[in-house]
Short mmCIF file of C-alpha atoms in Angstrom, two decimals:
data_model
loop_
_atom_site.label_atom_id
_atom_site.label_comp_id
_atom_site.label_asym_id
_atom_site.label_seq_id
_atom_site.Cartn_x
_atom_site.Cartn_y
_atom_site.Cartn_z
CA MET R 145 -4.91 -15.99 23.10
CA GLN R 146 -6.94 -13.27 24.82
CA LEU R 147 -9.28 -11.30 22.52
CA LEU R 148 -10.36 -7.93 23.93
CA GLU R 149 -13.28 -5.85 22.69
CA VAL R 150 -13.10 -2.06 22.46
CA ASP R 151 -15.60 0.64 21.52
CA CYS R 152 -13.74 3.78 20.46
CA THR R 153 -14.96 7.22 19.47
CA MET R 154 -16.00 7.82 15.87
CA LEU R 155 -14.47 11.31 15.92
CA THR R 156 -10.71 11.09 15.31
CA PRO R 157 -8.19 13.95 15.74
CA GLU R 158 -6.20 14.90 12.65
CA THR R 159 -2.89 13.99 14.29
CA VAL R 160 -3.88 10.33 14.51
CA LEU R 161 -4.90 10.05 10.86
CA LYS R 162 -1.89 12.11 9.80
CA ALA R 163 0.40 9.58 11.45
CA SER R 164 -1.42 6.66 9.81
CA GLY R 165 -1.13 8.25 6.36
CA HIS R 166 -4.85 8.77 5.83
CA VAL R 167 -4.67 12.57 5.61
CA ASP R 168 -2.16 12.41 2.76
CA LYS R 169 -3.00 9.13 1.02
CA PHE R 170 -6.60 8.11 1.72
CA ALA R 171 -7.86 9.46 -1.58
CA ASP R 172 -9.29 8.38 -4.92
CA LEU R 173 -8.57 9.99 -8.27
CA MET R 174 -11.52 11.66 -9.96
CA VAL R 175 -12.24 13.72 -13.09
CA LYS R 176 -14.90 16.32 -13.86
CA ASP R 177 -17.03 16.95 -16.93
CA LEU R 178 -15.66 20.33 -18.07
CA LYS R 179 -19.13 21.62 -19.05
CA ASN R 180 -21.59 20.45 -16.40
CA GLY R 181 -19.21 19.63 -13.52
CA GLU R 182 -20.31 15.97 -13.16
CA CYS R 183 -17.70 14.00 -11.21
CA PHE R 184 -16.50 10.48 -11.97
CA ARG R 185 -14.22 8.18 -10.05
CA LEU R 186 -11.38 7.69 -12.51
CA ASP R 187 -10.44 4.03 -12.06
CA HIS R 188 -14.10 2.97 -12.42
CA LEU R 189 -14.46 5.19 -15.49
CA LEU R 190 -11.34 3.82 -17.15
CA ASN R 191 -12.23 0.20 -16.37
CA ALA R 192 -15.70 0.65 -17.91
CA HIS R 193 -14.25 2.40 -20.95
CA LEU R 194 -11.61 -0.29 -21.52
CA GLU R 195 -14.23 -3.04 -21.21
CA LYS R 196 -16.30 -1.19 -23.82
CA VAL R 197 -13.29 -0.95 -26.14
CA LYS R 198 -12.68 -4.69 -25.74
CA SER R 199 -16.29 -5.51 -26.65
CA GLU R 200 -16.20 -3.65 -29.95
CA LYS R 201 -15.82 -5.89 -33.01
CA LYS R 202 -13.31 -3.66 -34.74
CA THR R 203 -10.89 -3.80 -31.79
CA THR R 204 -7.69 -5.68 -32.65
CA ALA R 205 -6.29 -8.52 -30.56
CA GLU R 206 -3.31 -6.35 -29.67
CA THR R 207 -5.57 -3.58 -28.32
CA LYS R 208 -7.64 -6.10 -26.35
CA ALA R 209 -4.46 -7.45 -24.76
CA ARG R 210 -3.43 -3.90 -23.93
CA CYS R 211 -6.81 -3.27 -22.27
CA ASP R 212 -6.52 -6.47 -20.21
CA GLU R 213 -3.06 -5.46 -19.03
CA LEU R 214 -4.24 -2.00 -17.98
CA ILE R 215 -7.32 -3.32 -16.16
CA VAL R 216 -5.21 -5.74 -14.10
CA ARG R 217 -2.74 -3.01 -13.13
CA MET R 218 -5.22 -0.16 -12.73
CA ASP R 219 -4.98 -0.02 -8.94
CA ASN R 220 -1.21 0.61 -9.13
CA PHE R 221 -1.38 3.62 -11.47
CA GLY R 222 -0.93 7.15 -10.26
CA LYS R 223 -2.22 10.43 -11.56
CA ASP R 224 0.20 10.69 -14.50
CA GLU R 225 -0.29 7.11 -15.68
CA MET R 226 -4.08 7.46 -15.65
CA LYS R 227 -3.88 10.75 -17.51
CA ALA R 228 -1.82 9.01 -20.20
CA ILE R 229 -4.43 6.23 -20.47
CA MET R 230 -7.19 8.82 -20.88
CA ALA R 231 -5.26 10.37 -23.77
CA GLU R 232 -4.39 7.00 -25.33
CA PHE R 233 -8.03 5.87 -25.50
CA SER R 234 -9.64 9.32 -25.94
CA VAL R 235 -11.81 8.96 -22.82
CA LYS R 236 -14.80 11.32 -22.64
CA SER R 237 -17.70 11.75 -20.24
CA PRO R 238 -19.86 8.59 -20.49
CA LEU R 239 -23.03 10.65 -20.00
CA THR R 240 -22.52 13.65 -22.28
CA GLY R 241 -19.47 12.89 -24.38
CA ASN R 242 -17.86 16.12 -23.12
CA ASP R 243 -14.16 16.54 -22.41
CA LEU R 244 -12.91 15.66 -18.94
CA SER R 245 -10.55 17.47 -16.60
CA ASP R 246 -7.12 16.19 -15.63
CA PRO R 247 -7.13 13.67 -12.76
CA MET R 248 -7.33 15.16 -9.28
CA GLU R 249 -7.16 13.61 -5.81
CA PHE R 250 -10.24 13.55 -3.62
CA ASN R 251 -9.76 12.66 0.06
CA LEU R 252 -12.42 10.22 1.21
CA MET R 253 -12.66 11.35 4.83
CA PHE R 254 -15.39 13.56 6.27
CA GLN R 255 -13.65 16.52 7.94
CA THR R 256 -14.96 18.48 10.89
CA HIS R 257 -13.66 20.91 13.51
CA ILE R 258 -13.34 20.13 17.21
CA GLY R 259 -14.05 22.70 19.91
CA PRO R 260 -15.52 26.20 19.87
CA THR R 261 -12.55 27.88 18.18
CA GLY R 262 -12.57 25.47 15.24
CA LEU R 263 -8.77 25.37 15.25
CA VAL R 264 -8.50 21.64 15.93
CA LYS R 265 -9.22 19.52 12.89
CA GLY R 266 -10.84 16.11 13.12
CA PHE R 267 -12.41 13.47 10.91
CA LEU R 268 -15.14 10.91 11.17
CA ARG R 269 -13.19 7.68 11.28
CA PRO R 270 -12.77 6.01 7.87
CA GLU R 271 -12.14 2.66 9.58
CA THR R 272 -12.05 1.24 13.08
CA ALA R 273 -8.38 0.17 13.28
CA GLN R 274 -6.93 3.47 14.47
CA GLY R 275 -8.97 3.42 17.67
CA ILE R 276 -7.39 0.08 18.53
CA PHE R 277 -3.85 1.31 17.84
CA VAL R 278 -4.05 4.50 19.89
CA ASN R 279 -5.42 2.49 22.84
CA PHE R 280 -2.71 -0.17 22.64
CA LYS R 281 -1.04 0.89 25.90
CA ARG R 282 -4.32 0.58 27.83
CA LEU R 283 -5.12 -2.75 26.20
CA LEU R 284 -1.68 -4.08 27.10
CA GLU R 285 -2.14 -2.98 30.72
CA PHE R 286 -5.60 -4.59 30.79
CA ASN R 287 -3.98 -7.82 29.59
CA GLN R 288 -1.53 -7.58 32.51
CA GLY R 289 1.35 -6.61 30.20
CA ARG R 290 1.31 -9.95 28.39
CA LEU R 291 1.64 -10.61 24.66
CA PRO R 292 0.24 -11.90 22.40
CA PHE R 293 -3.34 -10.67 22.51
CA GLY R 294 -5.98 -9.50 20.08
CA ALA R 295 -8.35 -6.54 20.03
CA ALA R 296 -11.65 -6.39 18.16
CA GLN R 297 -14.03 -3.55 17.39
CA ILE R 298 -17.36 -3.30 15.60
CA GLY R 299 -18.78 0.08 14.71
CA ASN R 300 -19.70 2.64 12.10
CA ALA R 301 -17.18 4.11 9.67
CA PHE R 302 -17.60 6.93 7.17
CA ARG R 303 -16.18 7.55 3.70
CA ASN R 304 -17.05 10.39 1.37
CA GLU R 305 -17.27 8.19 -1.72
CA ILE R 306 -17.14 9.84 -5.14
CA SER R 307 -19.51 7.29 -6.64
CA PRO R 308 -21.46 5.63 -3.81
CA ARG R 309 -23.14 2.32 -4.48
CA SER R 310 -25.97 0.49 -2.77
CA GLY R 311 -24.89 -2.61 -0.92
CA LEU R 312 -22.23 -3.51 1.63
CA ILE R 313 -19.26 -1.55 0.27
CA ARG R 314 -18.71 1.78 -1.46
CA VAL R 315 -21.27 3.54 0.70
CA ARG R 316 -20.74 6.68 2.78
CA GLU R 317 -21.74 5.18 6.13
CA PHE R 318 -21.39 1.52 6.99
CA THR R 319 -20.70 -0.92 9.82
CA MET R 320 -17.40 -2.71 9.86
CA ALA R 321 -15.51 -5.06 12.16
CA GLU R 322 -11.76 -5.37 12.61
CA ILE R 323 -9.50 -7.59 14.68
CA GLU R 324 -5.86 -6.69 15.33
CA TYR R 325 -3.36 -9.10 16.86
CA PHE R 326 -0.29 -7.89 18.74
CA ILE R 327 2.68 -10.23 19.04
CA ASP R 328 5.85 -10.05 21.15
CA PRO R 329 8.74 -9.40 18.71
CA THR R 330 11.11 -11.38 20.95
CA ASN R 331 8.88 -14.46 21.18
CA LYS R 332 6.79 -15.06 18.06
CA ALA R 333 6.42 -18.85 18.08
CA HIS R 334 2.89 -20.25 18.25
CA ASP R 335 2.32 -23.78 19.48
CA LYS R 336 -0.94 -24.12 17.50
CA PHE R 337 0.42 -23.08 14.11
CA ASP R 338 0.56 -26.68 12.85
CA ARG R 339 -3.25 -26.79 13.05
CA VAL R 340 -3.50 -24.31 10.15
CA ARG R 341 -0.26 -25.02 8.28
CA ASP R 342 -2.00 -27.03 5.53
CA VAL R 343 -5.01 -24.73 5.09
CA ASP R 344 -5.40 -23.56 1.47
CA VAL R 345 -5.50 -19.78 0.92
CA VAL R 346 -5.47 -17.48 -2.09
CA LEU R 347 -2.97 -14.66 -1.60
CA TYR R 348 -2.29 -11.60 -3.72
CA SER R 349 1.28 -10.54 -2.99
CA ALA R 350 2.42 -6.92 -3.06
CA CYS R 351 5.00 -7.85 -5.70
CA ASN R 352 2.36 -9.49 -7.92
CA GLN R 353 0.14 -6.45 -7.60
CA MET R 354 2.89 -4.11 -8.74
CA ASP R 355 3.84 -6.43 -11.62
CA GLY R 356 0.25 -6.81 -12.81
CA LYS R 357 0.15 -10.54 -12.03
CA GLY R 358 -2.72 -12.46 -10.49
CA ALA R 359 -3.32 -13.99 -7.10
CA GLU R 360 -1.76 -17.35 -6.22
CA LYS R 361 -3.18 -20.33 -4.36
CA THR R 362 -0.96 -21.81 -1.69
CA THR R 363 -1.09 -23.07 1.88
CA ILE R 364 -0.44 -21.01 4.97
CA GLY R 365 2.59 -23.16 5.72
CA LYS R 366 4.15 -22.63 2.29
CA ALA R 367 3.52 -18.90 2.49
CA VAL R 368 5.22 -18.77 5.85
CA ASP R 369 8.13 -20.96 4.77
CA GLY R 370 8.57 -18.73 1.75
CA VAL R 371 9.86 -15.95 3.99
CA SER R 372 12.16 -18.26 5.93
CA SER R 373 10.10 -18.68 9.08
CA PHE R 374 6.81 -17.96 10.75
CA SER R 375 8.50 -15.45 13.04
CA SER R 376 9.89 -13.38 10.17
CA LEU R 377 6.46 -13.18 8.58
CA ILE R 378 4.70 -11.81 11.62
CA GLY R 379 7.64 -9.97 13.15
CA ARG R 380 6.87 -6.49 14.34
CA GLU R 381 10.21 -5.17 13.05
CA ASN R 382 9.53 -6.05 9.41
CA MET R 383 5.85 -5.26 9.14
CA THR R 384 3.98 -2.16 8.19
CA TYR R 385 0.34 -1.27 7.69
CA ALA R 386 -0.68 0.10 4.31
CA CYS R 387 -3.76 0.48 2.17
CA SER R 388 -3.73 -2.54 -0.07
CA SER R 389 -3.38 -1.77 -3.76
CA ALA R 390 -5.41 -4.88 -4.59
CA ILE R 391 -8.58 -3.59 -2.89
CA PRO R 392 -8.13 0.18 -2.91
CA MET R 393 -9.26 1.96 0.24
CA LEU R 394 -11.43 -0.92 1.45
CA SER R 395 -9.23 -2.41 4.09
CA VAL R 396 -5.96 -2.08 5.90
CA SER R 397 -3.66 -5.00 5.23
CA PHE R 398 -0.05 -5.66 6.04
CA PHE R 399 2.88 -6.87 4.03
CA THR R 400 6.44 -7.87 4.86
CA LYS R 401 8.06 -4.90 3.20
CA ASP R 402 11.57 -5.91 4.19
CA SER R 403 11.25 -9.10 2.12
CA CYS R 404 10.31 -7.15 -1.03
CA HIS R 405 13.53 -7.47 -3.05
CA PHE R 406 14.13 -4.71 -5.53
CA GLY R 407 16.39 -6.98 -7.57
CA ASN R 408 18.78 -5.34 -10.05
CA LEU R 409 16.53 -2.31 -10.78
CA ASP R 410 16.15 -3.20 -14.45
CA THR R 411 12.33 -2.87 -14.59
CA SER R 412 9.73 -0.36 -13.48
CA GLY R 413 8.29 -2.99 -11.14
CA GLU R 414 11.63 -3.23 -9.31
CA LEU R 415 11.79 0.57 -9.11
CA SER R 416 8.29 0.50 -7.57
CA ARG R 417 9.53 -2.02 -4.98
CA LEU R 418 12.39 0.31 -4.09
CA ASP R 419 9.83 3.11 -3.76
CA ARG R 420 7.72 0.92 -1.46
CA HIS R 421 10.81 0.11 0.62
CA LEU R 422 11.59 3.81 1.04
CA VAL R 423 8.10 4.61 2.38
CA ASP R 424 9.42 4.49 5.93
CA HIS R 425 13.17 4.17 5.39
CA SER R 426 15.35 7.26 5.10
CA TYR R 427 18.03 5.29 3.29
CA VAL R 428 18.32 2.01 1.40
CA GLY R 429 19.81 0.24 4.40
CA GLY R 430 17.56 1.79 7.03
CA PHE R 431 17.97 5.07 8.88
CA GLU R 432 21.67 5.84 8.36
CA PRO R 433 23.41 6.54 5.01
CA THR R 434 25.77 3.84 3.74
CA HIS R 435 27.71 3.00 0.59
CA ARG R 436 24.64 1.03 -0.51
CA ASP R 437 22.84 4.32 -1.20
CA LEU R 438 25.56 5.38 -3.64
CA ILE R 439 25.42 2.07 -5.51
CA VAL R 440 21.63 2.14 -5.84
CA ARG R 441 21.60 5.85 -6.75
CA SER R 442 24.06 5.26 -9.59
CA LYS R 443 21.90 2.45 -10.99
CA VAL R 444 18.67 4.48 -10.75
CA ARG R 445 20.26 7.45 -12.52
CA LYS R 446 21.67 5.22 -15.25
CA THR R 447 18.60 3.07 -15.93
CA PHE R 448 15.58 5.30 -15.42
CA ALA R 449 14.64 8.61 -16.96
CA GLY R 450 13.60 11.50 -14.78
CA GLN R 451 9.92 10.98 -15.60
CA SER R 452 9.93 7.42 -14.21
CA VAL R 453 11.54 8.60 -10.98
CA ALA R 454 9.18 11.58 -10.66
CA LYS R 455 6.24 9.17 -10.55
CA ARG R 456 7.67 7.58 -7.40
CA ALA R 457 7.70 10.19 -4.66
CA ASN R 458 9.76 8.20 -2.16
CA VAL R 459 12.56 7.45 -4.64
CA GLU R 460 12.57 11.10 -5.74
CA ARG R 461 12.76 12.29 -2.12
CA TRP R 462 15.57 9.83 -1.35
CA LEU R 463 17.57 10.91 -4.43
CA ARG R 464 17.33 14.59 -3.50
CA HIS R 465 18.46 13.81 0.03
CA VAL R 466 21.43 11.65 -1.03
CA ASP R 467 22.44 14.28 -3.61
CA SER R 468 22.53 16.93 -0.88
CA PHE R 469 25.66 15.35 0.62
CA SER R 470 29.05 16.38 -0.69
CA ALA R 471 31.48 13.86 -2.16
CA ALA R 472 33.69 14.22 0.90
CA GLU R 473 30.77 13.48 3.24
CA SER R 474 29.50 10.44 1.32
CA LYS R 475 33.03 9.07 1.14
CA GLU R 476 32.90 8.60 4.91
CA TRP R 477 29.72 6.50 4.81
CA PRO R 478 30.11 2.89 6.02
CA ARG R 479 31.00 0.55 3.21
CA SER R 480 29.48 -2.87 2.52
CA SER R 481 30.72 -5.90 0.63
CA ALA R 482 28.17 -5.27 -2.14
CA SER R 483 29.32 -3.77 -5.44
CA THR R 484 26.11 -4.01 -7.50
CA VAL R 485 22.45 -3.31 -6.88
CA ALA R 486 21.63 -7.03 -7.01
CA ALA R 487 24.29 -7.62 -4.36
CA VAL R 488 22.84 -4.82 -2.22
CA SER R 489 19.36 -6.36 -2.51
CA GLU R 490 20.71 -9.79 -1.61
CA GLU R 491 22.75 -8.39 1.27
CA LEU R 492 19.71 -6.65 2.74
CA PHE R 493 16.99 -9.19 2.00
CA GLY R 494 18.59 -12.49 1.00
CA ASP R 495 18.78 -14.17 -2.42
CA ALA R 496 16.16 -12.47 -4.62
CA ARG R 497 15.98 -15.41 -7.03
CA LYS R 498 15.18 -17.86 -4.25
CA ALA R 499 12.63 -15.47 -2.84
CA LYS R 500 10.94 -15.15 -6.21
CA ALA R 501 10.83 -18.92 -6.61
CA SER R 502 9.23 -19.31 -3.21
CA SER R 503 6.53 -16.69 -3.93
CA ASP R 504 7.85 -14.25 -1.35
CA CYS R 505 6.50 -10.83 -0.41
CA PHE R 506 2.88 -11.75 0.30
CA ALA R 507 0.40 -9.02 1.14
CA TRP R 508 -2.19 -10.51 3.45
CA MET R 509 -5.63 -9.03 2.92
CA PRO R 510 -8.63 -9.78 5.12
CA ASN R 511 -11.87 -10.68 3.41
CA ILE R 512 -14.57 -8.01 3.53
CA ILE R 513 -18.08 -9.24 4.20
#
């Protein structure tokens, strides 16, 4: 497989990073000391506070277990959940003991303005992947229109860290390397796959992350077989790029979102999976409304309170959109054979129980060195 090297500009137009989600989502939560204005990155602050609570002799076993659960799931919590944790454990400023502000988002990109008018926004690149993606057409032409091929880039990246650290990560300017592989969606077989089929790997699936579970050791072959075939794992049509919740804002990883079953929507984890599915789907079944949307909407309304839904922006947006149709309009939507949410999930993604048993829904995350 051909591996091409590129050297792209470090200054990136806003439109590129808007499309990739960085403008809206590339942020950490922080809090401020209400008296002296000192800023703290919230997940680091909460983790340190919970570890301190665990180390105290008077802490009960039940509280220690609660702390362990929260630490494992910390990367999945949003603004409201972290605010609730602050209240539950009476978190104060670790330096002064003063009260802290409510959580607020802080975008990690360095913004600048391009051109003499200052009307065009830009950012110093937070990672090197976007330069590869926007040059895909040129790379494909350079490779004589043939797939698969890979593209690599080494260069500086910039992140306006809340709490910078000395070392290789969590600094404001650093050198990073990325390799992206592009595969023909109509021909995904690889004649050398058997060479790595039995290689042991530790994978932290997107489903496990949302459920607060740990990473699992498996082989590449078993991971691939768990989603039916090698082609379905690497298929362009069922892959998306997203900031991994396991290593927040450190890398871009990909996961097979269309194999993330949302089950029967009986737990908050399953609701989170539905929210993840709706990130780039207008409707449950894709980009056209169907009877499936009515079945899933009824279950969400029945099982989850408004507060749970409000914490999941994509589910909330989807509900508002589906509710905007009249009964007469939704009656005309194409019907499916499914009559329950579990049946809808199985119809769209296959048997959820089998998928769970085979450790489906892996999120592949590159190591950072």
